[in-house]
């Protein structure tokens, strides 16, 4: 029996690893044909993406990389302070009753379908931003960032709150006993003690923001040009794949190029995860 | 007990699933320009023929055509014509492509209601969307930069407009919207905006200008809202709206196509803001066996 259970869990673990390797292999093998036609250099450093051009097909991903970066960083700039602040409030300031009502409500945010958020971006957030910034329209990078921040919030709040709550209460008591105020205790003792959990929360939120497709597709204007400012339209890697995969003819250079985009996205998220892992390890060593 | 319950639920689900498919369900996919029209036609058809089911989904002409090529739908709505490459690909998959024309569209170029520009030539529109003209003052409007609204590359309207007006590449700065309705909405809100949509989407819209268009400088300006101008081709960016099917139509598909082309179906076409077929396309369809 013991062996059976052991085997079961081992198999589960292996399935995840095999799935990951399988996806990676698939992306690589379906990307390779693209590079028989496209110069790798012009793919990675080209600034024009126009596979359905009337004149000359071009496959440069730089504008999309920049767009993805702008939207993701923007979302994190909004979501991290808000999320960690909310988490600190929920774990240390709010009464038990408030916490028990507020936390599930924040988590319900995660259940809003992305297409609904995209719609809100078109009819509500976008026009509002246009008014605030006096631009012609609200379909821009900030609109995307705000909506993605809303999507990343529940993850960041929920996991940060768990991390803060699981800081041993002796830390808090010791700090208060030394005469620190409640505010000092939260900022100087509890947040640093829970930092590994908070960083993990932010990384998960970032993963959500990078990979999100529908909302950015609807709310950011999707112009393929290099973004000129955060008030201009942007087109992320994910929305390009989503838009073009529907209509592309199978087994053409354009088709394979879209898989190459997927590969790029995969590698980015891989490095984000690896970087967060390294940061966490360093942090744990310092604190030991 | 519990297992039995789950099993019976599963069986019941399977039966439901197969019973729906056992009915004569027609799958229609494609053009965003056509979706409202075909949906309305399908609803009327279903109301008159209980027990018949038609599923209409959008996704753009490119998506519908790709689905037809891969055998994933019965009818592909397309606001452009299939390219030779696509027809070839279809026949490789054993799909014998046939084209049916269901309505006429005057592809409408729209600006914000507060913009004083209300007529342009095809050449001017082309230069605007290619990104060569970037300020309204260059075409007789206010001193204000132009914001472009167009469609995604899976859209038939995107391709048609590119081939018949631009004859070149769209400006990379053009906002790529997901549908006709979204373009109308955006131009309504944006003083500097210009966009292009099927005429069915502008008929009742307020807050926008529907531009009169001339085929070249010096030629007469024509209105996409005028049936005569569109049918005669005096309006320079008018186009037939197509449906593609596999082989000579039979059975349910044929019945539905016949309904679309019947006087009642064509009246619905008009109600949705598009135009009835002119004689040449009625003739074209009859050659296809309808």
Coordinates of N, CA and C in Angstrom, one line a residue, chain B residues 6-125:
Chain B
X6 N -23.1 9.2 -10.6 CA -22.2 9.9 -11.5 C -22.2 9.3 -12.9
X7 N -22.2 8.0 -12.9 CA -22.3 7.2 -14.2 C -23.6 7.6 -14.9
X8 N -24.7 7.6 -14.2 CA -25.9 7.8 -14.9 C -26.0 9.3 -15.4
X9 N -25.4 10.2 -14.6 CA -25.3 11.6 -15.0 C -24.5 11.7 -16.3
X10 N -23.4 11.0 -16.3 CA -22.5 11.0 -17.5 C -23.3 10.5 -18.7
X11 N -24.0 9.4 -18.5 CA -24.7 8.8 -19.7 C -25.8 9.8 -20.2
X12 N -26.5 10.4 -19.2 CA -27.5 11.4 -19.6 C -26.9 12.5 -20.3
X13 N -25.7 13.0 -19.9 CA -25.0 14.1 -20.6 C -24.7 13.7 -22.0
X14 N -24.2 12.4 -22.2 CA -23.8 12.0 -23.5 C -25.0 12.0 -24.4
X15 N -26.1 11.5 -23.8 CA -27.3 11.4 -24.7 C -27.8 12.8 -25.1
X16 N -27.7 13.7 -24.2 CA -28.1 15.1 -24.5 C -27.2 15.6 -25.6
X17 N -25.9 15.4 -25.4 CA -24.9 15.9 -26.4 C -25.2 15.3 -27.8
X18 N -25.4 14.0 -27.9 CA -25.6 13.4 -29.2 C -26.9 13.8 -29.8
X19 N -27.9 14.0 -28.9 CA -29.3 14.3 -29.4 C -29.2 15.7 -30.1
X20 N -28.4 16.6 -29.5 CA -28.4 18.0 -30.1 C -27.7 17.8 -31.5
X21 N -26.7 17.0 -31.6 CA -25.9 16.9 -32.8 C -26.7 16.1 -33.9
X22 N -27.6 15.3 -33.4 CA -28.4 14.4 -34.3 C -29.3 15.3 -35.1
X23 N -29.8 16.4 -34.5 CA -30.6 17.3 -35.3 C -29.7 17.9 -36.4
X24 N -30.4 18.5 -37.4 CA -29.6 19.1 -38.5 C -29.1 20.5 -38.1
X25 N -28.0 20.4 -37.5 CA -27.3 21.7 -37.0 C -26.4 22.2 -38.0
X26 N -26.6 23.4 -38.4 CA -25.7 24.0 -39.4 C -24.7 24.9 -38.6
X27 N -23.4 24.7 -38.9 CA -22.4 25.6 -38.3 C -22.0 26.7 -39.2
X28 N -22.1 27.9 -38.8 CA -21.7 29.1 -39.6 C -20.7 29.9 -38.9
X29 N -19.6 30.2 -39.5 CA -18.5 30.9 -38.9 C -18.0 32.0 -39.8
X30 N -17.4 33.0 -39.1 CA -16.6 34.0 -39.9 C -17.0 35.4 -39.7
X31 N -17.0 36.2 -40.8 CA -17.0 37.6 -40.8 C -17.8 38.3 -39.7
X32 N -17.1 39.3 -39.1 CA -17.8 40.1 -38.1 C -18.8 41.1 -38.7
X33 N -18.5 41.4 -39.9 CA -19.4 42.3 -40.6 C -20.8 41.6 -40.9
X34 N -20.7 40.3 -41.2 CA -21.9 39.6 -41.5 C -22.6 39.0 -40.3
X35 N -22.0 39.0 -39.2 CA -22.5 38.2 -38.1 C -23.9 38.6 -37.6
X36 N -24.1 39.9 -37.5 CA -25.5 40.3 -37.0 C -26.5 39.9 -38.0
X37 N -26.2 40.2 -39.3 CA -27.2 39.9 -40.4 C -27.5 38.4 -40.4
X38 N -26.5 37.6 -40.4 CA -26.7 36.1 -40.6 C -27.4 35.6 -39.3
X39 N -27.1 36.1 -38.2 CA -27.7 35.7 -36.9 C -29.2 36.1 -37.0
X40 N -29.6 37.2 -37.5 CA -31.0 37.6 -37.6 C -31.7 36.7 -38.6
X41 N -31.0 36.4 -39.7 CA -31.6 35.5 -40.7 C -31.8 34.1 -40.1
X42 N -30.8 33.7 -39.4 CA -30.9 32.3 -38.8 C -32.0 32.3 -37.8
X43 N -32.2 33.3 -37.0 CA -33.3 33.3 -36.0 C -34.6 33.2 -36.7
X44 N -34.8 34.0 -37.7 CA -36.0 34.0 -38.4 C -36.3 32.6 -39.0
X45 N -35.2 32.1 -39.6 CA -35.4 30.7 -40.2 C -35.8 29.7 -39.2
X46 N -35.1 29.8 -38.0 CA -35.4 28.8 -37.0 C -36.8 28.9 -36.5
X47 N -37.3 30.2 -36.4 CA -38.7 30.4 -35.9 C -39.7 29.8 -36.9
X48 N -39.3 29.9 -38.2 CA -40.3 29.3 -39.1 C -40.1 27.8 -39.3
X49 N -39.0 27.3 -38.9 CA -38.7 25.8 -39.1 C -38.3 25.2 -37.8
X50 N -39.3 24.9 -36.9 CA -39.0 24.4 -35.6 C -38.2 23.1 -35.7
X51 N -37.2 22.9 -34.8 CA -36.4 21.7 -34.9 C -35.2 21.8 -35.7
X52 N -35.1 22.9 -36.4 CA -33.8 23.2 -37.2 C -32.9 24.1 -36.4
X53 N -31.6 23.7 -36.3 CA -30.7 24.6 -35.5 C -29.6 25.1 -36.4
X54 N -29.3 26.4 -36.2 CA -28.2 27.0 -36.9 C -27.3 27.7 -35.8
X55 N -26.0 27.4 -35.8 CA -25.1 28.1 -34.8 C -24.3 29.1 -35.6
X56 N -24.4 30.4 -35.3 CA -23.6 31.4 -35.9 C -22.6 32.0 -35.0
X57 N -21.3 31.9 -35.4 CA -20.3 32.5 -34.6 C -19.4 33.4 -35.5
X58 N -18.7 34.3 -34.9 CA -17.9 35.3 -35.6 C -16.4 34.9 -35.7
X59 N -15.5 35.8 -35.5 CA -14.1 35.5 -35.5 C -13.4 36.1 -36.6
X60 N -14.1 36.7 -37.6 CA -13.4 37.3 -38.7 C -13.5 36.4 -39.9
X61 N -13.5 37.0 -41.1 CA -13.6 36.2 -42.4 C -12.4 35.2 -42.4
X62 N -11.2 35.6 -42.1 CA -10.1 34.7 -42.1 C -10.3 33.4 -41.3
X63 N -10.9 33.6 -40.1 CA -11.2 32.5 -39.2 C -12.3 31.6 -39.9
X64 N -13.3 32.2 -40.4 CA -14.3 31.4 -41.1 C -13.8 30.6 -42.2
X65 N -13.0 31.2 -43.1 CA -12.4 30.5 -44.2 C -11.5 29.4 -43.8
X66 N -10.7 29.7 -42.8 CA -9.8 28.6 -42.3 C -10.6 27.5 -41.8
X67 N -11.7 27.7 -41.1 CA -12.6 26.7 -40.6 C -13.2 25.9 -41.7
X68 N -13.6 26.5 -42.8 CA -14.1 25.8 -44.0 C -13.1 24.9 -44.6
X69 N -11.9 25.5 -44.7 CA -10.8 24.7 -45.3 C -10.5 23.4 -44.5
X70 N -10.6 23.6 -43.2 CA -10.3 22.5 -42.3 C -11.5 21.6 -42.0
X71 N -12.6 21.9 -42.7 CA -13.8 21.1 -42.5 C -14.5 21.3 -41.2
X72 N -14.3 22.5 -40.6 CA -14.9 22.7 -39.2 C -16.2 23.5 -39.3
X73 N -16.7 23.8 -40.4 CA -18.0 24.5 -40.5 C -18.7 24.2 -41.8
X74 N -20.0 24.5 -41.9 CA -20.8 24.2 -43.1 C -20.7 25.4 -44.0
X75 N -20.9 26.6 -43.4 CA -20.9 27.9 -44.2 C -19.8 28.8 -43.6
X76 N -19.0 29.4 -44.4 CA -18.1 30.4 -44.0 C -18.6 31.8 -44.4
X77 N -18.8 32.7 -43.5 CA -19.2 34.1 -43.9 C -17.9 34.8 -44.2
X78 N -17.9 35.5 -45.3 CA -16.7 36.2 -45.7 C -17.0 37.6 -46.3
X79 N -16.4 38.6 -45.8 CA -16.6 40.0 -46.3 C -15.6 40.3 -47.4
X80 N -14.7 39.3 -47.7 CA -13.8 39.4 -48.8 C -13.9 38.1 -49.6
X81 N -13.3 38.1 -50.8 CA -13.3 36.9 -51.6 C -12.1 36.0 -51.1
X82 N -12.3 34.7 -51.3 CA -11.2 33.8 -50.9 C -10.0 34.0 -51.9
X83 N -8.8 33.9 -51.4 CA -7.7 34.0 -52.2 C -7.4 32.7 -52.9
X84 N -6.8 32.8 -54.1 CA -6.5 31.6 -54.9 C -5.7 30.5 -54.0
X85 N -4.8 31.0 -53.2 CA -4.1 30.1 -52.3 C -5.0 29.3 -51.4
X86 N -6.0 30.1 -50.9 CA -6.9 29.4 -49.9 C -7.8 28.4 -50.6
X87 N -8.2 28.7 -51.9 CA -9.1 27.8 -52.6 C -8.3 26.5 -52.9
X88 N -7.0 26.7 -53.2 CA -6.1 25.6 -53.5 C -5.9 24.7 -52.3
X89 N -5.7 25.4 -51.2 CA -5.6 24.7 -49.9 C -6.8 23.8 -49.6
X90 N -8.0 24.4 -49.8 CA -9.2 23.8 -49.6 C -9.4 22.5 -50.4
X91 N -9.1 22.6 -51.7 CA -9.2 21.5 -52.6 C -8.2 20.4 -52.2
X92 N -7.1 20.8 -51.6 CA -6.2 19.8 -51.1 C -6.8 19.0 -50.0
X93 N -7.6 19.6 -49.2 CA -8.3 19.0 -48.1 C -9.6 18.3 -48.5
X94 N -9.9 18.3 -49.8 CA -11.1 17.7 -50.3 C -12.3 18.6 -50.2
X95 N -12.1 19.9 -50.0 CA -13.3 20.8 -49.9 C -13.4 21.6 -51.2
X96 N -14.6 21.4 -51.8 CA -14.8 22.1 -53.1 C -15.5 23.4 -52.9
X97 N -14.8 24.5 -52.9 CA -15.3 25.7 -52.5 C -16.3 26.3 -53.5
X98 N -17.5 26.7 -53.0 CA -18.5 27.4 -53.8 C -18.9 28.7 -53.1
X99 N -19.0 29.8 -54.0 CA -19.3 31.1 -53.4 C -20.8 31.5 -53.6
X100 N -21.4 32.0 -52.6 CA -22.8 32.5 -52.7 C -22.7 34.0 -52.2
X101 N -23.4 34.9 -52.9 CA -23.4 36.3 -52.5 C -24.7 36.5 -51.8
X102 N -24.7 37.0 -50.6 CA -26.0 37.2 -49.9 C -26.5 38.6 -49.7
X103 N -25.5 39.6 -49.8 CA -25.9 41.0 -49.6 C -24.9 41.9 -50.2
X104 N -25.2 43.2 -50.4 CA -24.3 44.2 -50.8 C -23.9 45.1 -49.6
X105 N -22.7 45.5 -49.6 CA -22.2 46.4 -48.5 C -21.5 47.6 -49.1
X106 N -21.9 48.8 -48.6 CA -21.1 50.0 -49.0 C -20.2 50.2 -47.8
X107 N -18.9 49.8 -47.9 CA -18.0 49.9 -46.8 C -17.8 51.4 -46.4
X108 N -18.2 51.7 -45.2 CA -18.4 53.1 -44.9 C -17.1 53.6 -44.1
X109 N -16.7 54.8 -44.5 CA -15.6 55.4 -43.8 C -16.2 56.4 -42.8
X110 N -15.9 56.4 -41.6 CA -16.6 57.2 -40.6 C -15.6 58.1 -39.8
X111 N -16.1 59.3 -39.4 CA -15.3 60.2 -38.6 C -16.2 60.6 -37.5
X112 N -15.6 61.3 -36.5 CA -16.3 61.8 -35.3 C -17.3 62.8 -35.8
X113 N -18.5 62.9 -35.1 CA -19.5 63.8 -35.5 C -19.1 65.3 -35.5
X114 N -18.1 65.6 -34.7 CA -17.7 67.0 -34.5 C -16.6 67.4 -35.6
X115 N -16.2 66.4 -36.4 CA -15.2 66.7 -37.4 C -15.9 67.3 -38.6
X116 N -15.3 68.4 -39.1 CA -16.0 69.1 -40.3 C -15.7 68.4 -41.6
X117 N -14.8 67.4 -41.6 CA -14.5 66.7 -42.9 C -15.7 65.8 -43.1
X118 N -16.4 65.9 -44.3 CA -17.4 64.9 -44.5 C -17.4 64.3 -45.9
X119 N -16.3 64.6 -46.6 CA -16.1 63.8 -47.9 C -14.6 63.8 -48.2
X120 N -14.2 62.6 -48.8 CA -12.8 62.4 -49.1 C -12.8 61.6 -50.4
X121 N -11.6 61.6 -51.1 CA -11.4 60.7 -52.2 C -10.8 59.4 -51.8
X122 N -10.9 58.4 -52.6 CA -10.3 57.1 -52.3 C -8.8 57.3 -52.0
X123 N -8.2 58.1 -52.8 CA -6.7 58.4 -52.7 C -6.4 59.0 -51.4
X124 N -7.2 60.0 -51.0 CA -6.9 60.6 -49.7 C -7.1 59.6 -48.5
X125 N -8.1 58.8 -48.6 CA -8.4 57.8 -47.6 C -7.2 56.8 -47.5

